[in-house]
Coordinates of C-alpha atoms in Angstrom, one line a residue:
M1 CA -1.8 21.7 42.7
A2 CA -4.4 24.4 43.7
I3 CA -7.0 22.0 45.0
I4 CA -9.2 24.6 46.7
G5 CA -8.7 27.0 43.9
S6 CA -9.8 24.3 41.4
I7 CA -13.0 23.6 43.4
I8 CA -13.8 27.3 43.6
K9 CA -13.1 27.9 39.9
K10 CA -15.4 24.9 39.0
V11 CA -18.2 26.2 41.2
I12 CA -17.9 29.7 39.5
D13 CA -17.7 28.2 36.0
V14 CA -20.8 26.0 36.6
T15 CA -22.7 28.9 38.2
G16 CA -21.7 31.2 35.3
S17 CA -22.8 28.6 32.7
I18 CA -26.3 28.2 34.2
S19 CA -26.8 31.9 34.8
T20 CA -29.5 33.2 32.4
E21 CA -29.6 36.6 30.8
V22 CA -32.5 38.7 32.1
N23 CA -34.6 41.0 30.0
A24 CA -33.4 44.5 31.1
A25 CA -36.6 46.4 30.3
E26 CA -38.9 43.8 32.0
S27 CA -36.6 43.5 35.0
Q28 CA -36.6 47.3 35.5
V29 CA -40.4 47.5 35.5
K30 CA -40.5 44.7 38.1
V31 CA -37.9 46.5 40.2
L32 CA -39.8 49.8 40.1
K33 CA -43.0 48.1 41.2
Q34 CA -41.2 46.4 44.1
L35 CA -39.7 49.7 45.2
L36 CA -43.1 51.5 45.0
E37 CA -44.9 48.6 46.9
K38 CA -42.3 48.6 49.6
A39 CA -42.3 52.4 50.1
Q40 CA -45.9 53.2 49.6
D41 CA -46.6 53.7 53.3
T42 CA -43.6 56.0 53.9
S43 CA -44.0 59.8 54.1
F44 CA -42.6 60.1 50.6
G45 CA -44.8 57.3 49.2
K46 CA -47.9 58.9 50.7
F47 CA -47.0 62.4 49.5
Y48 CA -46.5 61.2 45.9
N49 CA -49.3 58.6 46.1
F50 CA -47.4 55.5 45.3
S51 CA -50.5 53.4 45.8
S52 CA -52.3 55.2 42.8
I53 CA -49.1 54.9 40.7
L54 CA -49.1 51.2 41.2
E55 CA -52.8 51.0 40.1
S56 CA -52.1 52.9 36.9
E57 CA -52.0 51.2 33.5
D58 CA -48.4 52.4 32.9
V59 CA -46.6 52.4 36.2
V60 CA -43.3 53.8 34.8
K61 CA -44.9 56.7 32.9
T62 CA -47.1 57.6 35.8
F63 CA -44.2 57.5 38.2
Q64 CA -42.2 59.8 35.9
E65 CA -45.2 62.2 35.7
K66 CA -45.9 62.3 39.5
V67 CA -42.4 62.3 41.0
P68 CA -39.8 65.1 40.2
Y69 CA -36.1 64.8 39.8
F70 CA -34.0 65.1 43.0
D71 CA -30.4 66.0 43.5
Y72 CA -28.8 65.4 46.9
H73 CA -29.5 68.8 48.3
T74 CA -33.2 68.9 47.4
L75 CA -33.9 65.3 48.6
N76 CA -31.9 65.9 51.8
E77 CA -33.4 69.2 52.7
R78 CA -37.0 68.1 52.1
W79 CA -36.9 64.5 53.2
W80 CA -33.7 62.9 54.5
S81 CA -33.2 65.7 57.0
Q82 CA -36.2 64.3 58.9
L83 CA -34.2 61.0 59.4
H84 CA -31.4 63.0 61.2
E85 CA -34.1 64.4 63.5
G86 CA -35.1 60.9 64.6
S87 CA -38.1 60.3 62.3
E88 CA -38.6 56.9 60.6
D89 CA -40.4 55.7 57.4
I90 CA -39.5 58.8 55.5
T91 CA -38.4 57.7 52.0
W92 CA -37.9 54.0 52.9
P93 CA -39.4 51.9 55.7
G94 CA -37.7 52.2 59.1
S95 CA -34.4 54.1 59.4
P96 CA -31.1 53.4 57.8
S97 CA -28.4 51.4 59.6
Y98 CA -25.6 53.3 57.9
Y99 CA -24.9 56.6 56.2
A100 CA -22.4 56.8 53.3
L101 CA -20.3 59.9 53.7
S102 CA -19.4 61.3 50.3
S103 CA -17.7 64.6 49.5
G104 CA -17.8 63.5 45.9
T105 CA -15.5 65.6 43.8
T106 CA -16.7 69.1 44.4
G107 CA -16.3 70.2 48.0
K108 CA -15.3 69.7 51.6
T109 CA -18.8 69.1 53.0
S110 CA -19.8 65.5 53.2
K111 CA -23.1 64.3 51.9
R112 CA -24.8 61.8 54.1
I113 CA -26.5 59.2 52.0
P114 CA -28.7 56.6 53.6
V115 CA -27.6 53.0 53.3
T116 CA -30.3 50.5 54.4
E117 CA -29.9 46.8 55.2
E118 CA -31.7 46.1 51.9
M119 CA -29.0 48.1 50.1
I120 CA -26.2 46.2 51.9
D121 CA -27.8 43.0 50.6
A122 CA -28.2 44.4 47.1
I123 CA -24.5 45.3 47.1
R124 CA -23.6 41.8 48.3
Q125 CA -25.8 40.2 45.6
A126 CA -24.3 42.4 42.9
G127 CA -20.8 41.3 44.2
I128 CA -21.8 37.7 43.8
K129 CA -22.9 38.4 40.2
Q130 CA -19.5 39.9 39.6
V131 CA -17.7 36.9 41.1
T132 CA -19.8 34.6 38.9
A133 CA -18.8 36.6 35.9
L134 CA -15.2 35.7 36.5
S135 CA -16.0 32.4 34.7
N136 CA -15.8 34.5 31.5
F137 CA -12.2 35.6 32.1
D138 CA -10.4 32.2 32.0
L139 CA -8.4 32.8 35.1
P140 CA -6.2 29.9 36.4
S141 CA -7.3 27.8 39.4
D142 CA -4.5 29.1 41.7
F143 CA -5.9 32.6 41.3
F144 CA -8.8 31.6 43.5
E145 CA -6.5 30.8 46.4
K146 CA -4.7 34.2 46.5
E147 CA -5.5 37.2 48.7
I148 CA -7.3 40.3 47.6
M149 CA -6.1 43.8 48.4
M150 CA -9.2 46.0 48.8
L151 CA -8.0 49.6 49.0
G152 CA -11.0 51.6 50.1
S153 CA -11.7 54.1 52.9
S154 CA -11.3 53.3 56.6
T155 CA -13.5 50.5 58.0
N156 CA -13.4 52.4 61.3
L157 CA -17.0 53.5 61.0
K158 CA -18.2 56.3 63.3
E159 CA -21.3 55.8 65.5
H160 CA -23.6 58.8 65.3
E161 CA -27.2 59.1 66.5
G162 CA -27.9 55.4 66.5
H163 CA -26.3 54.5 63.1
L164 CA -22.8 54.1 61.7
E165 CA -21.2 56.4 59.2
G166 CA -18.3 56.1 56.7
E167 CA -17.5 56.0 53.0
I168 CA -19.3 53.2 51.0
S169 CA -16.1 51.3 50.4
G170 CA -15.5 51.2 54.2
I171 CA -19.2 50.2 54.9
S172 CA -18.9 47.4 52.3
A173 CA -15.6 46.1 53.6
S174 CA -17.0 46.1 57.1
N175 CA -19.8 43.8 55.9
I176 CA -17.8 41.3 54.0
P177 CA -18.9 37.6 54.6
F178 CA -17.0 35.7 57.3
W179 CA -15.7 33.2 54.8
F180 CA -14.0 35.9 52.8
R181 CA -12.1 37.5 55.7
G182 CA -9.1 35.1 55.3
Y183 CA -8.6 36.4 51.7
Y184 CA -9.2 40.1 52.5
K185 CA -6.2 42.4 52.9
P186 CA -4.9 44.6 54.3
G187 CA -6.9 43.0 57.1
E188 CA -9.2 44.6 59.7
D189 CA -6.6 46.2 61.9
I190 CA -4.9 48.1 59.1
A191 CA -8.2 48.9 57.3
K192 CA -9.4 50.7 60.4
I193 CA -6.6 53.2 60.4
D194 CA -8.2 56.6 59.5
D195 CA -5.1 58.4 58.3
W196 CA -4.4 57.5 54.7
D197 CA -0.6 58.0 54.8
E198 CA -0.4 55.9 58.0
R199 CA -2.5 53.1 56.5
I200 CA -0.4 53.0 53.3
K201 CA 2.8 52.9 55.5
H202 CA 1.5 49.8 57.2
I203 CA 0.5 48.2 53.9
A204 CA 4.0 48.8 52.6
E205 CA 5.6 47.3 55.7
N206 CA 3.5 44.2 55.5
A207 CA 3.3 43.8 51.7
K208 CA 5.8 40.9 51.5
N209 CA 3.8 38.9 54.0
W210 CA 0.8 38.7 51.7
D211 CA 0.3 36.7 48.5
I212 CA -1.9 39.2 46.6
G213 CA -3.7 37.9 43.5
A214 CA -6.1 40.8 43.0
L215 CA -6.4 44.5 43.7
S216 CA -9.6 46.5 44.1
G217 CA -10.0 50.3 44.4
I218 CA -10.0 53.7 42.6
P219 CA -7.1 54.0 40.1
S220 CA -5.5 57.2 41.4
W221 CA -5.1 56.0 45.0
M222 CA -4.3 52.4 43.9
E223 CA -1.4 53.8 41.9
L224 CA -0.1 55.9 44.9
M225 CA -0.3 52.8 47.1
L226 CA 1.6 50.7 44.6
K227 CA 4.3 53.3 44.3
E228 CA 4.8 53.4 48.1
V229 CA 5.0 49.6 48.3
I230 CA 7.5 49.5 45.4
A231 CA 9.6 52.3 46.9
Y232 CA 9.6 50.8 50.4
H233 CA 11.0 47.5 49.1
K234 CA 13.3 49.1 46.6
A235 CA 11.7 47.1 43.8
A236 CA 11.5 47.7 40.1
H237 CA 7.8 46.9 39.9
I238 CA 5.0 45.5 42.0
H239 CA 5.4 41.9 40.7
E240 CA 8.7 41.7 42.5
I241 CA 6.6 41.9 45.7
W242 CA 3.4 40.2 44.6
P243 CA 4.4 37.8 41.8
N244 CA 1.0 36.2 41.7
L245 CA -0.9 39.5 41.1
Q246 CA -3.2 38.8 38.1
V247 CA -6.3 41.0 38.4
Y248 CA -7.1 44.6 39.1
T249 CA -10.8 45.5 39.8
S250 CA -11.0 49.2 39.1
G251 CA -14.0 51.3 40.1
G252 CA -15.7 54.6 40.4
V253 CA -14.0 56.3 37.4
A254 CA -13.0 55.4 33.9
F255 CA -9.8 53.5 33.9
E256 CA -8.4 54.5 30.5
P257 CA -6.8 57.8 31.7
Y258 CA -4.7 55.8 34.2
E259 CA -3.9 52.8 32.0
K260 CA -0.5 54.0 30.9
S261 CA 0.8 55.1 34.3
F262 CA -0.7 52.0 36.0
N263 CA 0.9 49.6 33.6
A264 CA 4.3 51.2 34.2
L265 CA 4.1 49.8 37.8
L266 CA 3.7 46.2 36.6
G267 CA 6.2 43.6 35.7
K268 CA 3.7 41.7 33.4
P269 CA 0.2 42.3 32.1
I270 CA -2.8 41.7 34.3
T271 CA -6.5 41.5 33.8
V272 CA -8.3 44.8 34.4
I273 CA -12.0 44.5 35.4
D274 CA -14.1 47.7 35.7
T275 CA -16.8 48.1 38.4
Y276 CA -19.2 50.8 39.3
L277 CA -19.9 51.0 43.0
A278 CA -21.1 54.4 44.2
S279 CA -22.4 55.7 47.6
E280 CA -25.9 55.1 46.2
G281 CA -25.4 51.5 45.2
F282 CA -23.6 48.9 43.1
I283 CA -24.5 50.1 39.7
A284 CA -22.6 47.9 37.1
F285 CA -19.7 45.6 36.6
Q286 CA -17.6 44.3 33.7
N287 CA -19.1 41.0 32.6
R288 CA -16.8 39.9 29.9
P289 CA -13.1 40.4 28.8
E290 CA -13.7 41.6 25.3
T291 CA -14.7 45.1 26.5
H292 CA -14.2 47.5 29.4
A293 CA -17.9 48.4 29.3
M294 CA -19.9 47.4 32.3
K295 CA -23.2 45.6 32.6
L296 CA -25.9 47.4 34.5
V297 CA -27.3 45.5 37.5
V298 CA -31.0 45.8 36.3
D299 CA -32.6 43.2 38.6
N300 CA -31.3 44.1 42.0
G301 CA -32.9 47.0 43.9
I302 CA -32.2 49.9 41.6
F303 CA -34.5 51.5 38.9
F304 CA -32.5 53.5 36.3
E305 CA -33.6 56.4 34.2
F306 CA -31.5 58.4 31.7
V307 CA -31.7 62.1 30.8
P308 CA -29.9 63.1 27.5
F309 CA -26.8 65.0 28.5
H310 CA -27.4 68.4 26.8
P311 CA -26.5 71.9 28.0
D312 CA -30.2 73.0 27.8
Y313 CA -31.1 70.5 30.5
I314 CA -28.1 71.0 32.9
Q315 CA -28.0 73.8 35.4
Q316 CA -24.9 75.5 36.7
D317 CA -24.9 73.3 39.9
G318 CA -25.2 70.1 37.9
S319 CA -28.9 69.6 38.6
L320 CA -31.5 69.1 35.9
T321 CA -34.1 71.5 34.6
E322 CA -37.7 70.4 35.4
D323 CA -38.5 70.0 31.7
A324 CA -35.5 67.7 31.0
P325 CA -36.8 64.7 29.0
V326 CA -36.1 61.2 30.4
Q327 CA -35.8 57.8 28.9
T328 CA -36.0 54.2 30.2
I329 CA -33.5 51.5 29.4
D330 CA -35.5 50.3 26.4
E331 CA -35.6 53.9 24.9
V332 CA -31.9 54.8 25.1
E333 CA -29.6 54.9 22.1
E334 CA -26.0 53.6 22.0
G335 CA -23.2 56.1 21.9
K336 CA -25.1 59.0 23.4
D337 CA -24.3 60.6 26.8
Y338 CA -27.0 60.4 29.5
V339 CA -27.3 61.8 33.0
L340 CA -27.9 58.8 35.3
L341 CA -31.0 58.8 37.6
M342 CA -31.6 56.1 40.3
S343 CA -34.4 55.0 42.5
T344 CA -33.2 52.6 45.1
V345 CA -33.9 50.3 48.1
A346 CA -32.1 53.0 50.2
G347 CA -34.9 55.5 49.6
A348 CA -33.4 57.6 46.8
W349 CA -36.0 58.6 44.3
R350 CA -35.3 59.8 40.7
Y351 CA -31.9 60.7 42.2
I352 CA -29.3 62.5 40.1
I353 CA -26.2 60.6 41.0
G354 CA -24.0 63.2 39.2
D355 CA -22.4 60.8 36.7
T356 CA -22.9 60.7 33.0
I357 CA -22.8 57.4 31.1
A358 CA -23.2 56.1 27.6
F359 CA -24.5 52.7 26.3
T360 CA -22.0 50.7 24.4
D361 CA -24.3 47.7 23.9
K362 CA -28.0 48.3 24.5
E363 CA -28.9 44.6 24.1
R364 CA -26.4 43.6 26.8
A365 CA -27.2 46.7 28.9
E366 CA -23.5 47.6 28.9
I367 CA -22.4 51.1 29.7
K368 CA -19.2 53.2 30.3
I369 CA -18.8 56.2 32.6
T370 CA -18.2 59.3 30.5
G371 CA -18.0 62.0 33.1
R372 CA -19.8 64.1 35.7
T373 CA -22.6 66.6 35.2
K374 CA -20.5 69.2 37.0
F375 CA -17.4 68.4 34.9
F376 CA -18.8 70.0 31.8
L377 CA -16.9 73.0 30.4
N378 CA -19.3 75.1 28.4
V379 CA -17.6 78.6 28.4
V380 CA -18.5 80.4 25.2
G381 CA -20.1 77.3 23.8
S382 CA -17.2 74.9 23.9
Q383 CA -19.3 72.1 25.3
L384 CA -16.5 69.8 26.5
S385 CA -17.4 66.7 28.4
V386 CA -14.9 64.6 30.4
N387 CA -14.8 61.8 27.9
K388 CA -13.7 64.2 25.2
M389 CA -11.1 65.6 27.5
N390 CA -9.8 62.1 28.4
D391 CA -9.5 61.2 24.7
A392 CA -7.4 64.3 24.1
I393 CA -5.2 63.6 27.1
K394 CA -4.7 60.0 25.8
D395 CA -3.6 61.5 22.4
L396 CA -0.9 63.5 24.2
E397 CA 0.3 60.4 26.1
D398 CA 0.5 58.4 22.8
I399 CA 2.2 61.1 20.8
Y400 CA 4.8 62.1 23.3
D401 CA 5.2 58.8 25.2
I402 CA 4.4 60.4 28.6
Q403 CA 2.0 59.5 31.5
L404 CA -0.7 62.0 32.3
P405 CA -3.0 60.3 34.8
E406 CA -4.4 63.4 36.3
F407 CA -5.6 66.8 35.0
T408 CA -8.0 69.6 35.8
V409 CA -9.2 72.4 33.5
G410 CA -11.0 75.7 33.9
A411 CA -11.8 78.9 32.0
I412 CA -9.8 82.0 32.5
K413 CA -10.1 85.5 31.2
I414 CA -7.1 87.5 30.1
E415 CA -7.7 91.1 28.8
N416 CA -11.3 90.3 28.1
E417 CA -10.5 87.1 26.1
F418 CA -11.3 83.5 27.2
Y419 CA -8.8 80.7 27.4
H420 CA -8.9 77.2 28.7
Q421 CA -6.3 76.7 31.4
W422 CA -5.2 73.1 31.7
Y423 CA -3.1 71.7 34.6
L424 CA -1.6 68.3 33.8
G425 CA -0.3 65.9 36.4
S426 CA 2.8 63.9 35.4
D427 CA 6.0 62.5 36.9
S428 CA 7.3 61.7 33.4
E429 CA 10.4 63.2 32.1
L430 CA 9.1 65.7 29.5
N431 CA 10.8 66.2 26.2
V432 CA 8.2 68.6 25.0
S433 CA 7.3 72.2 25.9
E434 CA 4.1 73.2 27.6
E435 CA 3.3 75.4 24.6
E436 CA 3.6 72.4 22.3
L437 CA 1.4 70.4 24.6
A438 CA -1.2 73.2 24.5
N439 CA -1.2 73.3 20.7
K440 CA -1.5 69.6 20.3
L441 CA -4.3 69.4 23.0
D442 CA -6.1 72.2 21.2
E443 CA -5.8 70.4 17.9
S444 CA -7.1 67.1 19.3
L445 CA -10.1 68.8 20.8
K446 CA -10.9 70.6 17.6
N447 CA -10.8 67.3 15.7
A448 CA -13.0 65.5 18.2
N449 CA -15.6 68.2 19.1
K450 CA -17.5 70.4 16.6
N451 CA -18.8 72.8 19.2
Y452 CA -15.3 73.3 20.6
R453 CA -14.0 73.9 17.1
V454 CA -16.7 76.6 16.5
A455 CA -15.9 78.2 19.8
R456 CA -12.2 78.4 19.0
G457 CA -13.1 80.3 15.9
K458 CA -15.0 82.9 18.0
A459 CA -14.7 83.8 21.7
L460 CA -12.4 81.1 22.9
K461 CA -9.0 82.4 22.1
G462 CA -6.8 79.5 23.0
V463 CA -5.4 76.8 25.4
K464 CA -2.8 77.2 28.1
V465 CA -1.0 74.2 29.7
K466 CA 0.9 73.9 33.0
V467 CA 2.5 70.6 34.0
L468 CA 2.6 69.9 37.7
P469 CA 4.1 67.0 39.7
L470 CA 1.5 64.3 40.2
N471 CA 1.7 64.6 44.0
T472 CA 0.2 68.2 43.7
F473 CA -3.1 66.6 42.8
Y474 CA -3.0 64.2 45.7
E475 CA -2.1 66.9 48.2
W476 CA -4.9 69.1 46.8
S477 CA -7.4 66.3 47.5
G478 CA -5.9 65.9 51.0
A479 CA -6.2 69.6 51.7
N480 CA -9.7 70.0 50.4
K481 CA -11.3 66.6 51.3
K482 CA -9.0 63.8 52.3
K483 CA -6.8 61.2 50.7
G484 CA -7.9 57.8 49.5
G485 CA -11.2 56.0 49.6
Q486 CA -13.8 57.2 47.1
V487 CA -12.3 60.7 46.7
K488 CA -11.9 61.7 43.0
M489 CA -10.1 64.7 41.5
E490 CA -12.4 67.3 40.0
K491 CA -11.7 67.5 36.2
V492 CA -13.4 70.8 35.7
M493 CA -13.1 73.8 38.0
K494 CA -15.4 76.8 38.1
E495 CA -13.8 80.2 38.5
E496 CA -13.7 80.3 42.3
K497 CA -12.4 76.8 42.7
L498 CA -9.8 77.4 40.0
K499 CA -8.5 80.4 41.9
E500 CA -8.2 78.3 45.1
F501 CA -6.3 75.7 43.2
Q502 CA -3.9 78.3 41.7
A503 CA -3.3 79.8 45.1
F504 CA -2.6 76.3 46.5
I505 CA 0.0 75.7 43.7
E506 CA 1.7 79.0 44.4
N507 CA 2.0 78.1 48.1
L508 CA 3.6 74.7 47.6

């Protein structure tokens, strides 16, 4: 009998049952006031006169009128760069203990995003909320005695100018509570290995020594790790090695594109729980099993704003125009795409995180990730967002019974005519031609997107498809950024990046 597991489960169930729903709009106003009060004596707070904002009749509206939008480059150049020069009290009191290194999905140069002790605490508190939410998933008692494989970036943080640097998953893992360390795998020694391939090799070698009940990490790298473990032990599926695996906590990207290929690695169904942890904070987590949508963490150190995702408001680099309208959580509409803005306890202000989201249930403050501001293909008016692309790829998977977990697309010009060039990543045995895949992809996009259908009747002449081995995408990430951790494949490539990718393919 799982005595310890029964005790833990009972505590979680009781805690979950007494947890009260918060009013999202009221909580958000309270969070903003707390942020402004805490930062009013910083250089940023004085420059934008946070004290007067706090005295205004409508704090939210005045805040939006006084403080502009910031992307990483503008906030870093004007403000965070002073932190690197040794200054304190710039956008948040004191100086950050950590910097989250994030190359995101678009380039080799790492962003250095401040992570304060208050943010570490906020991430920890959000994690506790997520654990409490497990009471809604009806998991057996023995699950709570199993080990958890957290596949993030290296926890071997680098010391630099009086602080530590690493990816947010590595920072979070290095700050796990002492009581959790016995459950945490692959363990501190393996987690500190910087080289992804070497770390995965050690995980595979030690896999049978662990009783893994849950997995946590980005789907693409999780799949690659599971394949390596399965291959090393010459198993048919991962449940031959980890028979008690019951839960996968996905994160950072929408899980749906990976669902088919991920399930092919399993011996039996498991519970998939989505989370949304970014370098800028713990944003949302799945609160109930009836949906893959995630509940925004509205009462814990982050104030959210939402800009309608429309081509008129998005500039070529993914930033927003100055006149882009903004809405608060009580003003949004369900089913519409929004650019997500955050103001946080790490000193980010009206910060364009780069993701687009949509509300699936406004009353519950539940969202889904729909794409990236830079992953928006608008050549000759096609206006394709990532969620529309994901839906079309899923159609191909269902129609032809294949797995297509990775893709990228860009616009090409042939004899003065525009085409969308798609590269699909698959290790499936294909019984369909690339031409047929292109035609079906084109058909799905026409049916799902009015603007695309109009563009296809005018300047956009067609779709071309090239199927590549899945490993091509992993090696591209390794060559341009690195493998594993928070690294995500770019879904849309501009002309220069697409040429680099094509040259990379030719040289393989």
